[in-house]
PDB file of C-alpha atoms in Angstrom:
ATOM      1  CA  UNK J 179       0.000   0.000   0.000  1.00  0.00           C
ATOM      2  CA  UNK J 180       1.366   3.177  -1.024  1.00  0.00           C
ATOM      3  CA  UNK J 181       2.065   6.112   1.442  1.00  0.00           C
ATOM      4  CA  UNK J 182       2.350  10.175   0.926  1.00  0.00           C
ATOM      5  CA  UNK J 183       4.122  11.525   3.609  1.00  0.00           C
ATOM      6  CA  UNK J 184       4.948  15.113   3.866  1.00  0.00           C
ATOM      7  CA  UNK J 185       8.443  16.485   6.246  1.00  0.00           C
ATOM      8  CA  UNK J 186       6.886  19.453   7.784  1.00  0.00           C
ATOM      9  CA  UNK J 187       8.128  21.783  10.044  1.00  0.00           C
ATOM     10  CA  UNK J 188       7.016  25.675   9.516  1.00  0.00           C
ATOM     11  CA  UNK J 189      10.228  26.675  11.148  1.00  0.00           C
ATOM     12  CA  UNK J 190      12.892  26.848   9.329  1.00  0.00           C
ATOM     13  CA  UNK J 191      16.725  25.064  10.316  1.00  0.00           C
ATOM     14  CA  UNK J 192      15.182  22.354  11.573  1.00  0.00           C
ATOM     15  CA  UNK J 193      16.639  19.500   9.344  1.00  0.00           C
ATOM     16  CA  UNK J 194      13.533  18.913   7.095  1.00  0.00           C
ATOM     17  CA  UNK J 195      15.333  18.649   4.020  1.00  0.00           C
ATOM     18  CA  UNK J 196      18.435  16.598   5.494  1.00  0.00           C
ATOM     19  CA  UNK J 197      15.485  13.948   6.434  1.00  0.00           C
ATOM     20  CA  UNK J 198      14.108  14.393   3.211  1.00  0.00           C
ATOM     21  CA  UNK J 199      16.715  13.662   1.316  1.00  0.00           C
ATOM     22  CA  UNK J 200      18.915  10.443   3.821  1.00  0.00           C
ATOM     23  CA  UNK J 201      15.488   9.191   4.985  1.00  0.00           C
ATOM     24  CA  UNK J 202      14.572   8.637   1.332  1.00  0.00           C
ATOM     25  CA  UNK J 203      17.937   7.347   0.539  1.00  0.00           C
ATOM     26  CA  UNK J 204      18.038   5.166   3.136  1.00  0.00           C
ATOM     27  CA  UNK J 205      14.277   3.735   2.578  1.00  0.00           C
ATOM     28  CA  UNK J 206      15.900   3.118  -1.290  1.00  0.00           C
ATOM     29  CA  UNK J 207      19.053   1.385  -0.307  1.00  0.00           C
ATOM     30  CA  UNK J 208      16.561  -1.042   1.574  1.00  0.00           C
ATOM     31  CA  UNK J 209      14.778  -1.984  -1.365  1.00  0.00           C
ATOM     32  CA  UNK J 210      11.765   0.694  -0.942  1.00  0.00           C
ATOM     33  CA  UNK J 211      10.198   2.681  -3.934  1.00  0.00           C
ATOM     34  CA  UNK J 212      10.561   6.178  -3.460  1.00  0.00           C
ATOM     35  CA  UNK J 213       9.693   9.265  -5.221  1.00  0.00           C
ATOM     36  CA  UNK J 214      10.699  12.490  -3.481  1.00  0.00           C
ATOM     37  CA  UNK J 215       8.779  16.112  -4.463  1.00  0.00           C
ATOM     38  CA  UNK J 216      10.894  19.461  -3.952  1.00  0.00           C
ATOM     39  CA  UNK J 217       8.337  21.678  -2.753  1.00  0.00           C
ATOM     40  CA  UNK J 218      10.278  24.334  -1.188  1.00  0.00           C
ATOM     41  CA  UNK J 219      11.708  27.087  -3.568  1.00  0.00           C
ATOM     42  CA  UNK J 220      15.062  26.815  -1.839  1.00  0.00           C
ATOM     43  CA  UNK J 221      15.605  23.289  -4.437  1.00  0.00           C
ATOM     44  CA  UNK J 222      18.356  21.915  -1.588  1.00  0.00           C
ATOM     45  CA  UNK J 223      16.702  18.353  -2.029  1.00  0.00           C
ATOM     46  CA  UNK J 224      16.732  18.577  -5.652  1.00  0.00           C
ATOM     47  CA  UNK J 225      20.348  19.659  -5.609  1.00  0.00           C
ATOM     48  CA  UNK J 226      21.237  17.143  -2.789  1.00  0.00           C
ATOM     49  CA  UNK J 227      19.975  13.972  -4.698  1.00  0.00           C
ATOM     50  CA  UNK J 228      20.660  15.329  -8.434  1.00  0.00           C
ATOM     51  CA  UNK J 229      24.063  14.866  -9.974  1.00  0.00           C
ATOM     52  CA  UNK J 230      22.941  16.975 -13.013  1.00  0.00           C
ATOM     53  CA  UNK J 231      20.520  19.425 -11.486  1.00  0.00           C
ATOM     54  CA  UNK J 232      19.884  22.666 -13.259  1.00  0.00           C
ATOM     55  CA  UNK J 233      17.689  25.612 -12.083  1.00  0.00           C
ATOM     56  CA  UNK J 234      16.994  25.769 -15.586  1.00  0.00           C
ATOM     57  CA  UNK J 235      13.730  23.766 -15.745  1.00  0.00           C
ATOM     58  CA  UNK J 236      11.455  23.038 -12.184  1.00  0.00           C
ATOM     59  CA  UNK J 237       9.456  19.812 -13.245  1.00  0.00           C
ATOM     60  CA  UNK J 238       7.892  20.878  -9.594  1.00  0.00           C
ATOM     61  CA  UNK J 239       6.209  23.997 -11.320  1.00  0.00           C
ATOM     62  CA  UNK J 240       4.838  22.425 -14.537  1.00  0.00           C
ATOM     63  CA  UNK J 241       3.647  19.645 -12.119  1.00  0.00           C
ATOM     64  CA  UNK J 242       1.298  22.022 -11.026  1.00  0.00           C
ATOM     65  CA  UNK J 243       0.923  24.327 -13.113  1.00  0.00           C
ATOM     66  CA  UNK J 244       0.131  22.057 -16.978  1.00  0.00           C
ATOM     67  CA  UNK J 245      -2.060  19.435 -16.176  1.00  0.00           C
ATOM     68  CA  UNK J 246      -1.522  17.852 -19.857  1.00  0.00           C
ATOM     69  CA  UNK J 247       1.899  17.163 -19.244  1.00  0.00           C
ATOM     70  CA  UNK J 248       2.661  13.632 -18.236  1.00  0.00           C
ATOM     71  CA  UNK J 249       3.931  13.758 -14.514  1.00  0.00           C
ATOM     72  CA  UNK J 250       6.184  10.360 -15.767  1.00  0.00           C
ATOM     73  CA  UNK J 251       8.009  12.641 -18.263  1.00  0.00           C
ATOM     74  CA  UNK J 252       8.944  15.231 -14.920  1.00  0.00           C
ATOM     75  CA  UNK J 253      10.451  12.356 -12.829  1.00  0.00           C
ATOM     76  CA  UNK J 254      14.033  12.825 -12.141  1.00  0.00           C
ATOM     77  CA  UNK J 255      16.423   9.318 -12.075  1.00  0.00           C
ATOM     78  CA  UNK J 256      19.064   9.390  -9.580  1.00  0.00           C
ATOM     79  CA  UNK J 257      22.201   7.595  -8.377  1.00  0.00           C
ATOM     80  CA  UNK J 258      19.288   4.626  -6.727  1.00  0.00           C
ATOM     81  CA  UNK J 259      17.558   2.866  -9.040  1.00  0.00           C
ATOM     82  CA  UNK J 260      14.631   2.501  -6.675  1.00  0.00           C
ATOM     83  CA  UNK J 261      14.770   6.615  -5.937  1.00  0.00           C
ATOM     84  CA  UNK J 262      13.426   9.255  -7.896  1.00  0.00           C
ATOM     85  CA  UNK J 263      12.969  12.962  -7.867  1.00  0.00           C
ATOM     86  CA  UNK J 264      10.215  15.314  -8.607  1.00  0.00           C
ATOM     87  CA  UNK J 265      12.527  18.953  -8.512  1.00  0.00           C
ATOM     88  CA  UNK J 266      12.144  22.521  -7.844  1.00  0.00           C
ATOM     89  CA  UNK J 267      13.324  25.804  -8.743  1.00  0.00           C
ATOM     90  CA  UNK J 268      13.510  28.922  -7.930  1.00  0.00           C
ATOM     91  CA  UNK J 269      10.371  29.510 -10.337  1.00  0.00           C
ATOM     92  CA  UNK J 270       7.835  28.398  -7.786  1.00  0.00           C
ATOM     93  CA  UNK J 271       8.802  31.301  -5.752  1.00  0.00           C
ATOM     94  CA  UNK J 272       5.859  33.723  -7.009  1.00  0.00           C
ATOM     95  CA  UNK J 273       3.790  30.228  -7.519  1.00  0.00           C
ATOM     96  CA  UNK J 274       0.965  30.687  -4.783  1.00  0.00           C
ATOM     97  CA  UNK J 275       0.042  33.837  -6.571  1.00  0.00           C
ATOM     98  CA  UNK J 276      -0.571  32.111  -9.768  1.00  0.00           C
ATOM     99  CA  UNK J 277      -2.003  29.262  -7.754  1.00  0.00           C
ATOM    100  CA  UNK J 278      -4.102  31.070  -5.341  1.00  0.00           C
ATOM    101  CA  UNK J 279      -6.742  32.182  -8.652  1.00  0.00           C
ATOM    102  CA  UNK J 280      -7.162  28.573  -9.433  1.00  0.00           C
ATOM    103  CA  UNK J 281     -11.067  27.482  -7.369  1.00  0.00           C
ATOM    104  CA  UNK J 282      -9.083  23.667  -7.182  1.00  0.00           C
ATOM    105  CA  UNK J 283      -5.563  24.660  -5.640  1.00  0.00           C
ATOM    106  CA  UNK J 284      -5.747  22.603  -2.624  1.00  0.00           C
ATOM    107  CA  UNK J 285      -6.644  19.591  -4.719  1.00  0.00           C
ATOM    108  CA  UNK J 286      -3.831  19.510  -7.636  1.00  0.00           C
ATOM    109  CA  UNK J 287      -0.965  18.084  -6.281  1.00  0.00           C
ATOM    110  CA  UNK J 288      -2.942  14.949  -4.682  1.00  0.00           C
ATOM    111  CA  UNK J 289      -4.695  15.186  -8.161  1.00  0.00           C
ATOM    112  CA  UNK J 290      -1.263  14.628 -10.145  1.00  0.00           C
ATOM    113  CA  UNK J 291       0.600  12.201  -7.357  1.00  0.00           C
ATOM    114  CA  UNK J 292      -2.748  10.147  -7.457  1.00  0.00           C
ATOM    115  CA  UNK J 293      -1.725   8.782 -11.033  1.00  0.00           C
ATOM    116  CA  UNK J 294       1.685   7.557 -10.342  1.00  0.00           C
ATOM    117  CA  UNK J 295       0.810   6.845  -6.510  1.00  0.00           C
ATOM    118  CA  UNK J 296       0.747   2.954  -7.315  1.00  0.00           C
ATOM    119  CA  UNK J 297       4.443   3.139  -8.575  1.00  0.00           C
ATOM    120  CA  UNK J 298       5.840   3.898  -5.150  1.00  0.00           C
ATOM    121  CA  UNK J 299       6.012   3.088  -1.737  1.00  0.00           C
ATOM    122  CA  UNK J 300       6.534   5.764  -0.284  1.00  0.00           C
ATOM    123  CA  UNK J 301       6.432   9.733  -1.910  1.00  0.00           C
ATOM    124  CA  UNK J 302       7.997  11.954   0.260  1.00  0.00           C
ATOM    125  CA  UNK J 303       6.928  15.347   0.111  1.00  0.00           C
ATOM    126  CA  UNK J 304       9.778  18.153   1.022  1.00  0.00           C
ATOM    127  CA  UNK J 305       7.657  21.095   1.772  1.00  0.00           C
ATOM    128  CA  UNK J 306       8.473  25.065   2.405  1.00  0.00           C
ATOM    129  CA  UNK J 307       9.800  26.056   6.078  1.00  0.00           C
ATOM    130  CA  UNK J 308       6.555  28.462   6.187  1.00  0.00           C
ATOM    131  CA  UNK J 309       3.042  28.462   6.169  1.00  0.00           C
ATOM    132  CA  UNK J 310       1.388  29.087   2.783  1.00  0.00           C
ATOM    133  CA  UNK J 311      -0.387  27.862  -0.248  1.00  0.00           C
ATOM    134  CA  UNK J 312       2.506  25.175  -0.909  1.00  0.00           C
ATOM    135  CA  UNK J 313       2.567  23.789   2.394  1.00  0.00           C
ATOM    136  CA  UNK J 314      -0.660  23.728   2.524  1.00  0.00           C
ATOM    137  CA  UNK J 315      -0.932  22.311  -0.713  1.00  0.00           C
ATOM    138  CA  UNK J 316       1.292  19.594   0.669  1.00  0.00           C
ATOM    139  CA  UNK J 317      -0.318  18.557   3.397  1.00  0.00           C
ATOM    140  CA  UNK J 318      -3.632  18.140   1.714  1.00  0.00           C
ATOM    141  CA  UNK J 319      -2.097  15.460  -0.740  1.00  0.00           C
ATOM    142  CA  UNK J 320      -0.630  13.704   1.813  1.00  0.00           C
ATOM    143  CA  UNK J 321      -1.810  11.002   3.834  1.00  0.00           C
ATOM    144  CA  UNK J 322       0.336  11.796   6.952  1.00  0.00           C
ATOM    145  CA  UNK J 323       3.392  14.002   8.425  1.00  0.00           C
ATOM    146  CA  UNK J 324       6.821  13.735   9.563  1.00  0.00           C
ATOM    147  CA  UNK J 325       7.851  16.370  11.855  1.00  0.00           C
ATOM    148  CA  UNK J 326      11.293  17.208  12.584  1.00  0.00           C
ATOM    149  CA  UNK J 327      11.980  18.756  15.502  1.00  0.00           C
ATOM    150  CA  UNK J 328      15.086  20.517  16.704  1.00  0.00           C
ATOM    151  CA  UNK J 329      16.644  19.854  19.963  1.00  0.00           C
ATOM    152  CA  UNK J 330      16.335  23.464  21.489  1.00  0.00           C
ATOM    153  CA  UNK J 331      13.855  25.504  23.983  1.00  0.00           C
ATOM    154  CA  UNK J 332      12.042  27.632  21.586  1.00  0.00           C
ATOM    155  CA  UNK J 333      11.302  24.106  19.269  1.00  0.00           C
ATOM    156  CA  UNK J 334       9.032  22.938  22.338  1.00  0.00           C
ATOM    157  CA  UNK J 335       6.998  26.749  22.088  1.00  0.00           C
ATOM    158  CA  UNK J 336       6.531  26.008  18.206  1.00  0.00           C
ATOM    159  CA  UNK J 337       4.790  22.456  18.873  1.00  0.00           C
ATOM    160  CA  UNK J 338       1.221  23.831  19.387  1.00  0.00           C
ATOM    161  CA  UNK J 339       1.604  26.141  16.626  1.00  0.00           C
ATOM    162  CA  UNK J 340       2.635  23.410  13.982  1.00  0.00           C
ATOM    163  CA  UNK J 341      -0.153  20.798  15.933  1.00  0.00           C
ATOM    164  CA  UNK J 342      -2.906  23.887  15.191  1.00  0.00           C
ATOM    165  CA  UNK J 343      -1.753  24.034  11.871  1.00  0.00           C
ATOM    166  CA  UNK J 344      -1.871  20.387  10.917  1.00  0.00           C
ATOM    167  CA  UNK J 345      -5.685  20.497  12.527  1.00  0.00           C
ATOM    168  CA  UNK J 346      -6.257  23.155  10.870  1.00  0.00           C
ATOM    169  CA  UNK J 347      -5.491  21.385   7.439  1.00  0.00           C
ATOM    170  CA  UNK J 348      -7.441  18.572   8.534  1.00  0.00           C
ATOM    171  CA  UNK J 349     -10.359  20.109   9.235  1.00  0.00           C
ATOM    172  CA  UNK J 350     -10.443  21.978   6.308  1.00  0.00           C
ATOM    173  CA  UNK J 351      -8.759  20.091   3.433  1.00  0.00           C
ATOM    174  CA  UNK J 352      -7.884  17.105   4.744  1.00  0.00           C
ATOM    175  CA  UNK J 353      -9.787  14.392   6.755  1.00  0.00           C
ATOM    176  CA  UNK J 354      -7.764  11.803   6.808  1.00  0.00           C
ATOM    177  CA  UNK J 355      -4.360  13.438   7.686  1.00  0.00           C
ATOM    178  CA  UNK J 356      -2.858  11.898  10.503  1.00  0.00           C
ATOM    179  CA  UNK J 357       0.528  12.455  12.063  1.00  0.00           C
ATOM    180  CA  UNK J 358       3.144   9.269  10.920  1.00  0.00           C
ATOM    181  CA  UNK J 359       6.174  10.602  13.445  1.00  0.00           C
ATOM    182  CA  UNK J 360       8.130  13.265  15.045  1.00  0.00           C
ATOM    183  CA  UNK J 361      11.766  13.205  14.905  1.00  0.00           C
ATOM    184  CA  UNK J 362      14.509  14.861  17.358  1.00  0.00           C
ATOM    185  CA  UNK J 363      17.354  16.487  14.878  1.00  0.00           C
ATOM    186  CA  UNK J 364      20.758  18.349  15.893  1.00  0.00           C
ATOM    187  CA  UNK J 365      20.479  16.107  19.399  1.00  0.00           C
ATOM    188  CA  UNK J 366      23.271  16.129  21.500  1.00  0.00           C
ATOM    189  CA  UNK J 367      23.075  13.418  24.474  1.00  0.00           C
ATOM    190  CA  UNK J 368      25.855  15.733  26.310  1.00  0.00           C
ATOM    191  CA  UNK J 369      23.579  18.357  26.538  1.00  0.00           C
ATOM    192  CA  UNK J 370      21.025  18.418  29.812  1.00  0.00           C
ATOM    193  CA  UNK J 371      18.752  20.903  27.800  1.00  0.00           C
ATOM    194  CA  UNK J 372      18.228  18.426  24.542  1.00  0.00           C
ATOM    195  CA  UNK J 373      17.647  15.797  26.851  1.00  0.00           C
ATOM    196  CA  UNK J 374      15.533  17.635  28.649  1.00  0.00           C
ATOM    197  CA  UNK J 375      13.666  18.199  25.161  1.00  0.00           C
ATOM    198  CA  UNK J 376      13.650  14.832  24.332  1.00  0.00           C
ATOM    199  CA  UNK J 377      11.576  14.061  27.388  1.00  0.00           C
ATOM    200  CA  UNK J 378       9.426  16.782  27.000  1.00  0.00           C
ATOM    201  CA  UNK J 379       8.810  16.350  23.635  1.00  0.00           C
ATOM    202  CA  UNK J 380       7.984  12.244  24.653  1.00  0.00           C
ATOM    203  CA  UNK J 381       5.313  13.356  27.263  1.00  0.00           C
ATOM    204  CA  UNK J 382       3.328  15.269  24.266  1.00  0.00           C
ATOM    205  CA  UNK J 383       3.573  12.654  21.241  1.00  0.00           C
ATOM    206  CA  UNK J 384       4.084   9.786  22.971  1.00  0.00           C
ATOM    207  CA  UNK J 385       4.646   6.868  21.035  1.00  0.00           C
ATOM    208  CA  UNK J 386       4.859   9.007  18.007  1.00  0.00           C
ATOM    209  CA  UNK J 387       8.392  10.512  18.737  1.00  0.00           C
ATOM    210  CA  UNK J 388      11.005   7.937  16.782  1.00  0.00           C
ATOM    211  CA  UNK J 389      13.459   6.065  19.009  1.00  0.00           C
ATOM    212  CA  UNK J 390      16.094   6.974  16.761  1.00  0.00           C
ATOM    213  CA  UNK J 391      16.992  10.686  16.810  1.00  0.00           C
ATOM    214  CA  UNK J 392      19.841  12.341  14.725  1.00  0.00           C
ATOM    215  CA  UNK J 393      22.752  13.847  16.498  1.00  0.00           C
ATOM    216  CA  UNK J 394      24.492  16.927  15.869  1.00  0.00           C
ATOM    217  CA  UNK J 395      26.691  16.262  13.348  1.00  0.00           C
ATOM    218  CA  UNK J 396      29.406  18.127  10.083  1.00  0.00           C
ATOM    219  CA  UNK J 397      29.617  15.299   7.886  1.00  0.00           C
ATOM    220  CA  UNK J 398      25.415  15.867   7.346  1.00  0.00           C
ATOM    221  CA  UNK J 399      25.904  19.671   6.369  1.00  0.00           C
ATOM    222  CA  UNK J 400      28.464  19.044   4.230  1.00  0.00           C
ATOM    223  CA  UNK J 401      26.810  16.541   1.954  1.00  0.00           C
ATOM    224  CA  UNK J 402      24.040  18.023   0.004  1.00  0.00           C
ATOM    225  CA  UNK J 403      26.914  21.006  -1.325  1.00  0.00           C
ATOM    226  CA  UNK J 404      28.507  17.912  -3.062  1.00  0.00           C
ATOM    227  CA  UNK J 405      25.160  16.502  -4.062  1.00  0.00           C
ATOM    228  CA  UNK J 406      25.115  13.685  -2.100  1.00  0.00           C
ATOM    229  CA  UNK J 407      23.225  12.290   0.650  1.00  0.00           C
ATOM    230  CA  UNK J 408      24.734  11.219   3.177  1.00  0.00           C
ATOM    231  CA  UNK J 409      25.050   7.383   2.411  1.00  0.00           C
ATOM    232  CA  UNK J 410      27.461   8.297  -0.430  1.00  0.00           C
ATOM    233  CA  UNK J 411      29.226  11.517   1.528  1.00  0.00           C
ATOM    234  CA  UNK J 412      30.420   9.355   4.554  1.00  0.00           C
ATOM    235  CA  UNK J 413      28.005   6.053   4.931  1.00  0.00           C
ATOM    236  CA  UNK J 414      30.685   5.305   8.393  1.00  0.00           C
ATOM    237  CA  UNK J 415      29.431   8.617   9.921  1.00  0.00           C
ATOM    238  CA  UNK J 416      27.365   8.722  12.854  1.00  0.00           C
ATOM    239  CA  UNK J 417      24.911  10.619  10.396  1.00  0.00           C
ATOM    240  CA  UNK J 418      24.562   7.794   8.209  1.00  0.00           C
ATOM    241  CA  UNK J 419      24.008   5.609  10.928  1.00  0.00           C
ATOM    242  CA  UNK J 420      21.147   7.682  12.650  1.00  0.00           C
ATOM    243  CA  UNK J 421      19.850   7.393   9.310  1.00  0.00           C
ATOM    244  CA  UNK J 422      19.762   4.332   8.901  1.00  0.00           C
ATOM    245  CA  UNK J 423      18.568   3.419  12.054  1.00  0.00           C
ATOM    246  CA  UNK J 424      15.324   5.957  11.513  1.00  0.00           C
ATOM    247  CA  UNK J 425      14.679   4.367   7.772  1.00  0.00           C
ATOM    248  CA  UNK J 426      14.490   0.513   9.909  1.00  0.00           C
ATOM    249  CA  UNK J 427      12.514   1.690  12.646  1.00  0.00           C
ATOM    250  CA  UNK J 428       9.924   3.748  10.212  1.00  0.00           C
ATOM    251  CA  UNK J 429       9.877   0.424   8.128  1.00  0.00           C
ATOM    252  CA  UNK J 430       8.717  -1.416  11.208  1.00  0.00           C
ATOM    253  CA  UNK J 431       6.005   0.779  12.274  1.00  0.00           C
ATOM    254  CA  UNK J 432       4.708   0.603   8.680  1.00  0.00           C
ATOM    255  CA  UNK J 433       5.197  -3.211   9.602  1.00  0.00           C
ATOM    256  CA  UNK J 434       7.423  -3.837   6.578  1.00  0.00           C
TER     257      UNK J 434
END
């Protein structure tokens, strides 16, 4: 059974598209069918996965924007056989204008991932670190949300902001929205305050908050400027490893 799953954090630095692009990677390298779709303007997951990626041409925008277009023909190959790319541009930037006059906006992106929904696993959908027509967009074509949260105080005063918001979209747009995990990034197990995080963070999701949390750590940051996740950057790093460990652990909640 196929699964859209949106990262989505409306603050920004929080290591969406770092889990975006190694939790996809990983999920690939164990045999998964993935299909990943830049929706953030910033195109870091479509440069991190991409060897050839060019600003040149967002399939991302004509996704959305030319509904005669075949969304095969916009599907990006990359260095896994079993992981593809859907990838953005700059160009999407002054989208949600052009969007926003079209009655059916909340409903295209489901709409186009619909058709090739039975050709993955899992699409992961890298979404904006704000709160507008794209996120939105995203989390009313997907059927549930991973939400990375950084180790620090002012994460924990975000969490009923970003809980409202998902509601919010489920109220409105989206019944059947549900949340798939939450996921501790930049932790550091030295540190009494992200511990102290952790914890908190446990008492309010529960069993929804992933065992496996990813620790602070260079060799992650310095990837995606060589267009690489990861796996391929430094697969011995303790990045690759947290990695790893969250791609296994999501696999056996889906109870794959």
């Amino acid at each position: 059974m196929s699964k859209t799953i949106v990262i989505f954090n409306q603050k920004g630095g929080v290591g969406k598209t770092t889990t975006a692009i190694n939790l996809s990677y990983a999920l690939a390298k164990l045999g998964q069918r993935v299909l990943c779709v830049d929706m953030d303007a910033q195109s870091n997951l479509s440069s991190g996965l991409l060897e050839d990626y060019s600003e040149q041409a967002s399939s991302t925008y004509t996704l959305l924007t030319d509904d005669t277009k075949d969304i095969r023909s916009l599907i990006k190959p990359t260095k896994l056989d079993k992981l593809h790319v859907i990838d953005s541009s700059t160009d999407i930037a002054g989208l949600e204008i052009e969007l926003a006059q079209k009655g059916d906006w909340k409903e295209i992106l489901k709409r186009r991932l619909d058709e090739i929904k039975s050709d993955y696993d899992f699409i992961f959908i890298d979404s904006p670190p704000s709160l507008g027509i794209l996120s939105i967009m995203s989390l009313a074509a997907a059927n549930s949300v991973i939400i990375p949260i950084q180790a620090e105080y002012y994460a924990l005063e975000g969490v009923s902001k970003l809980i409202r918001t998902i509601e919010l979209v489920k109220e409105n747009y989206n019944q059947a929205l549900t949340i798939e995990g939450v996921l501790i990034t930049m932790f550091d197990a030295r540190n009494n305050l992200h511990t102290e995080v952790f914890s908190e963070v446990q008492n309010f999701f529960g069993a929804k908050l992933y065992t496996a949390v990813i620790n602070r750590n260079i060799r992650l940051a310095e990837a995606p400027s060589y267009s690489m996740s990861i796996f391929e950057y430094d697969k011995a790093s303790k990045g690759a490893e947290n990695y790893m460990n969250l791609a296994e652990e999501f696999l056996q909640k889906q109870g794959r």
